[in-house]
């Protein structure tokens, strides 16, 4: 079975400060890891993914994430947060031979001006 | 690229009626599409996996006769909520699998059953 944990329900940061959203996962085998963002009353927007290769992956809107196999983590980061980054963020995992995604519970990010 | 649309974006219907929601991959073909349901401030719950040209695979606890799924082409999947009741009110989101790797999501459909 595969699962994802997002230990923080909410993350609050000031605009211009670094933003980190935490994610840990549990899978049998090699993970495919994803981050999505959801704005109110909208679907999920794809931010970035780790499939293989470099542990540091860069995605949309200045976000990046680092795959850490030993810690089974895939934390999302942005060096300088914007008010417009305020949204709900989901981490998700799957394994290569199964298309189903397992989602974390989500983390609400609030960036104050 | 990788745009997925849903129609309608919101719908209000009377109890007992049926509602059809369309999910289209606009710039890629998707052998597999997924239907999710999301309650306020919660994560996504997978309802079913839709494969082009074959029957959908439903998750445990999802009534297949109530939530009819058709994936007639590589760019279109439909979800029909039959005999809708107020408890079916929710936010329904579809996704399309691109390249057997990444799911791209539609904007969602808000269903309110009166």
Coordinates of C-alpha atoms in Angstrom, one line a residue:
Chain A
X1 CA 0.0 0.0 0.0
X2 CA 1.1 3.5 -0.6
X3 CA 0.4 6.6 1.5
X4 CA 1.4 10.2 1.8
X5 CA 1.6 12.3 5.0
X6 CA 1.5 16.1 5.1
X7 CA 2.1 16.8 8.7
X8 CA 1.1 20.4 8.7
X9 CA -2.6 21.4 8.1
X10 CA -1.5 25.1 7.7
X11 CA 1.6 27.0 7.0
X12 CA 1.8 30.8 7.5
X13 CA 4.6 32.9 6.1
X14 CA 5.2 36.5 5.4
X15 CA 5.6 37.6 1.8
X16 CA 9.2 37.5 0.7
X17 CA 10.2 34.8 3.2
X18 CA 11.0 31.2 2.3
X19 CA 8.1 28.7 2.1
X20 CA 8.4 25.0 2.9
X21 CA 5.5 22.5 2.7
X22 CA 6.4 19.1 4.1
X23 CA 5.6 15.7 2.6
X24 CA 6.6 12.2 3.5
X25 CA 5.6 9.1 1.7
X26 CA 5.4 5.3 2.0
X27 CA 5.5 3.0 -1.0
X28 CA 6.7 -0.4 -2.0
X29 CA 9.2 0.2 -4.7
X30 CA 10.3 3.4 -6.5
X31 CA 8.0 6.3 -6.0
X32 CA 6.6 8.8 -8.5
X33 CA 6.1 11.9 -6.5
X34 CA 3.9 15.0 -7.4
X35 CA 2.9 18.3 -6.0
X36 CA -0.3 20.0 -7.0
X37 CA -1.9 23.3 -6.0
X38 CA -5.6 24.1 -5.6
X39 CA -7.1 27.5 -5.6
X40 CA -10.6 28.0 -4.1
X41 CA -13.3 26.3 -6.2
X42 CA -10.8 25.1 -8.8
X43 CA -9.3 21.9 -9.8
X44 CA -5.7 20.9 -9.1
X45 CA -2.8 22.5 -11.0
X46 CA 0.3 20.4 -11.5
X47 CA 3.4 22.0 -10.0
X48 CA 6.2 19.5 -10.4
X49 CA 7.1 15.8 -10.2
X50 CA 9.9 13.5 -9.4
X51 CA 10.2 10.4 -11.5
X52 CA 13.9 9.7 -11.7
X53 CA 17.2 11.5 -12.0
X54 CA 18.2 14.6 -10.1
X55 CA 16.8 14.7 -6.6
X56 CA 16.1 18.4 -6.9
X57 CA 13.3 19.2 -9.3
X58 CA 12.1 22.6 -10.4
X59 CA 8.6 23.3 -11.3
X60 CA 6.1 26.1 -12.1
X61 CA 5.9 29.5 -10.4
X62 CA 9.4 29.2 -8.8
X63 CA 8.6 26.1 -6.8
X64 CA 11.1 23.3 -6.3
X65 CA 11.2 20.1 -4.3
X66 CA 13.9 17.7 -3.2
X67 CA 13.5 14.0 -3.2
X68 CA 15.2 12.4 -0.2
X69 CA 15.1 8.6 -0.4
X70 CA 16.6 8.0 3.0
X71 CA 14.1 10.2 4.7
X72 CA 11.2 9.3 2.3
X73 CA 10.4 12.9 1.9
X74 CA 9.6 15.3 -0.9
X75 CA 9.3 18.7 0.6
X76 CA 8.1 21.6 -1.5
X77 CA 10.0 24.9 -1.3
X78 CA 10.0 28.4 -2.7
X79 CA 12.7 30.8 -1.8
X80 CA 10.5 33.9 -1.7
X81 CA 6.8 33.5 -1.2
X82 CA 4.2 35.7 -2.8
X83 CA 0.7 36.5 -1.5
X84 CA -0.6 34.8 -4.6
X85 CA 0.9 31.5 -3.5
X86 CA -1.8 31.3 -0.8
X87 CA -3.7 28.1 -1.7
X88 CA -4.1 24.5 -0.8
X89 CA -1.2 22.2 -1.6
X90 CA -1.3 18.5 -2.2
X91 CA 1.5 16.0 -2.3
X92 CA 0.8 12.7 -4.1
X93 CA 2.6 9.5 -4.8
X94 CA 2.2 6.5 -7.1
X95 CA 4.3 3.6 -8.2
X96 CA 5.3 2.9 -11.8
X97 CA 2.9 0.0 -12.5
X98 CA -0.2 1.6 -11.0
X99 CA -1.8 4.8 -12.3
X100 CA -3.6 5.6 -9.1
X101 CA -2.4 8.5 -7.1
X102 CA -2.5 8.6 -3.3
X103 CA -2.9 12.1 -2.0
X104 CA -1.9 13.7 1.3
X105 CA -4.5 15.5 3.3
X106 CA -3.4 18.9 2.0
X107 CA -1.7 21.9 3.5
X108 CA -3.2 25.3 3.4
X109 CA -0.6 28.0 2.8
X110 CA -1.3 31.6 3.8
X111 CA 1.2 34.2 2.7
X112 CA 0.6 37.5 4.5
X113 CA 1.6 40.8 2.9
Chain B
X1 CA 0.0 21.8 -23.1
X2 CA -1.9 19.2 -20.9
X3 CA -5.2 21.0 -20.6
X4 CA -8.2 19.3 -19.2
X5 CA -11.7 20.8 -19.3
X6 CA -14.9 20.0 -17.4
X7 CA -18.4 20.9 -18.2
X8 CA -20.5 22.2 -16.6
X9 CA -18.5 24.1 -14.0
X10 CA -21.5 24.1 -11.7
X11 CA -25.0 22.6 -11.8
X12 CA -28.0 22.8 -9.6
X13 CA -30.6 20.1 -10.0
X14 CA -33.7 18.7 -8.3
X15 CA -33.6 15.5 -6.3
X16 CA -34.3 12.5 -8.4
X17 CA -32.9 13.9 -11.6
X18 CA -29.7 12.8 -13.4
X19 CA -26.7 15.0 -14.1
X20 CA -24.0 14.4 -16.7
X21 CA -20.5 15.8 -16.3
X22 CA -18.0 15.9 -19.2
X23 CA -14.3 15.7 -18.9
X24 CA -12.1 16.4 -22.0
X25 CA -8.4 16.3 -22.6
X26 CA -8.0 19.2 -25.0
X27 CA -4.4 18.8 -26.3
X28 CA -3.5 15.2 -25.6
X29 CA -5.0 11.8 -25.7
X30 CA -5.8 10.0 -22.5
X31 CA -6.3 6.2 -22.4
X32 CA -7.0 6.6 -18.7
X33 CA -9.1 9.2 -16.9
X34 CA -10.0 9.4 -13.3
X35 CA -13.0 10.7 -11.4
X36 CA -12.6 12.2 -7.9
X37 CA -14.9 13.7 -5.3
X38 CA -13.8 16.3 -2.9
X39 CA -15.6 17.5 0.3
X40 CA -14.9 21.0 1.7
X41 CA -11.4 21.4 2.9
X42 CA -10.6 17.8 2.4
X43 CA -8.4 15.7 0.1
X44 CA -9.6 14.1 -3.1
X45 CA -11.4 10.7 -2.9
X46 CA -10.9 8.6 -6.0
X47 CA -14.3 7.3 -7.2
X48 CA -13.3 5.4 -10.3
X49 CA -10.8 4.8 -13.1
X50 CA -12.1 5.2 -16.6
X51 CA -10.4 3.4 -19.4
X52 CA -11.1 4.1 -23.1
X53 CA -13.2 1.4 -24.7
X54 CA -13.7 -0.6 -21.5
X55 CA -15.7 -0.6 -18.3
X56 CA -14.7 1.7 -15.5
X57 CA -13.1 0.4 -12.4
X58 CA -14.9 1.6 -9.2
X59 CA -13.3 2.1 -5.8
X60 CA -14.7 0.2 -2.9
X61 CA -17.9 1.8 -1.6
X62 CA -18.7 3.7 -4.8
X63 CA -22.0 2.6 -6.4
X64 CA -21.4 1.9 -10.0
X65 CA -25.1 2.0 -10.9
X66 CA -25.4 5.5 -9.4
X67 CA -22.2 7.0 -10.8
X68 CA -22.2 5.9 -14.5
X69 CA -18.9 6.4 -16.3
X70 CA -18.4 6.3 -20.0
X71 CA -15.0 6.7 -21.8
X72 CA -16.0 6.6 -25.4
X73 CA -13.0 8.3 -26.9
X74 CA -9.4 9.1 -26.0
X75 CA -10.3 12.6 -25.2
X76 CA -13.7 12.3 -23.5
X77 CA -15.0 10.7 -20.3
X78 CA -18.4 11.4 -18.8
X79 CA -19.8 10.9 -15.3
X80 CA -23.5 10.6 -14.9
X81 CA -25.0 11.0 -11.4
X82 CA -28.2 9.1 -11.6
X83 CA -31.2 9.9 -9.4
X84 CA -29.3 12.5 -7.6
X85 CA -30.0 13.2 -3.9
X86 CA -28.8 16.0 -1.6
X87 CA -26.0 13.8 -0.2
X88 CA -24.5 13.6 -3.7
X89 CA -23.9 17.4 -3.6
X90 CA -20.1 17.8 -3.9
X91 CA -17.2 19.0 -5.9
X92 CA -16.4 16.5 -8.7
X93 CA -13.0 16.6 -10.3
X94 CA -11.7 14.6 -13.2
X95 CA -8.1 14.0 -14.3
X96 CA -6.5 12.6 -17.4
X97 CA -3.3 10.5 -17.5
X98 CA -0.7 11.8 -19.9
X99 CA 2.1 9.6 -21.0
X100 CA 1.4 7.0 -18.3
X101 CA 3.1 9.3 -15.9
X102 CA 1.3 12.5 -14.9
X103 CA -2.3 13.2 -14.1
X104 CA -3.7 16.6 -15.2
X105 CA -6.8 17.8 -13.6
X106 CA -9.9 19.5 -14.8
X107 CA -11.3 22.6 -13.1
X108 CA -14.0 20.7 -11.3
X109 CA -17.8 20.7 -11.3
X110 CA -19.8 21.9 -8.3
X111 CA -23.0 19.9 -8.0
X112 CA -25.8 21.0 -5.7
X113 CA -28.9 18.8 -5.4
X114 CA -31.9 20.4 -3.9

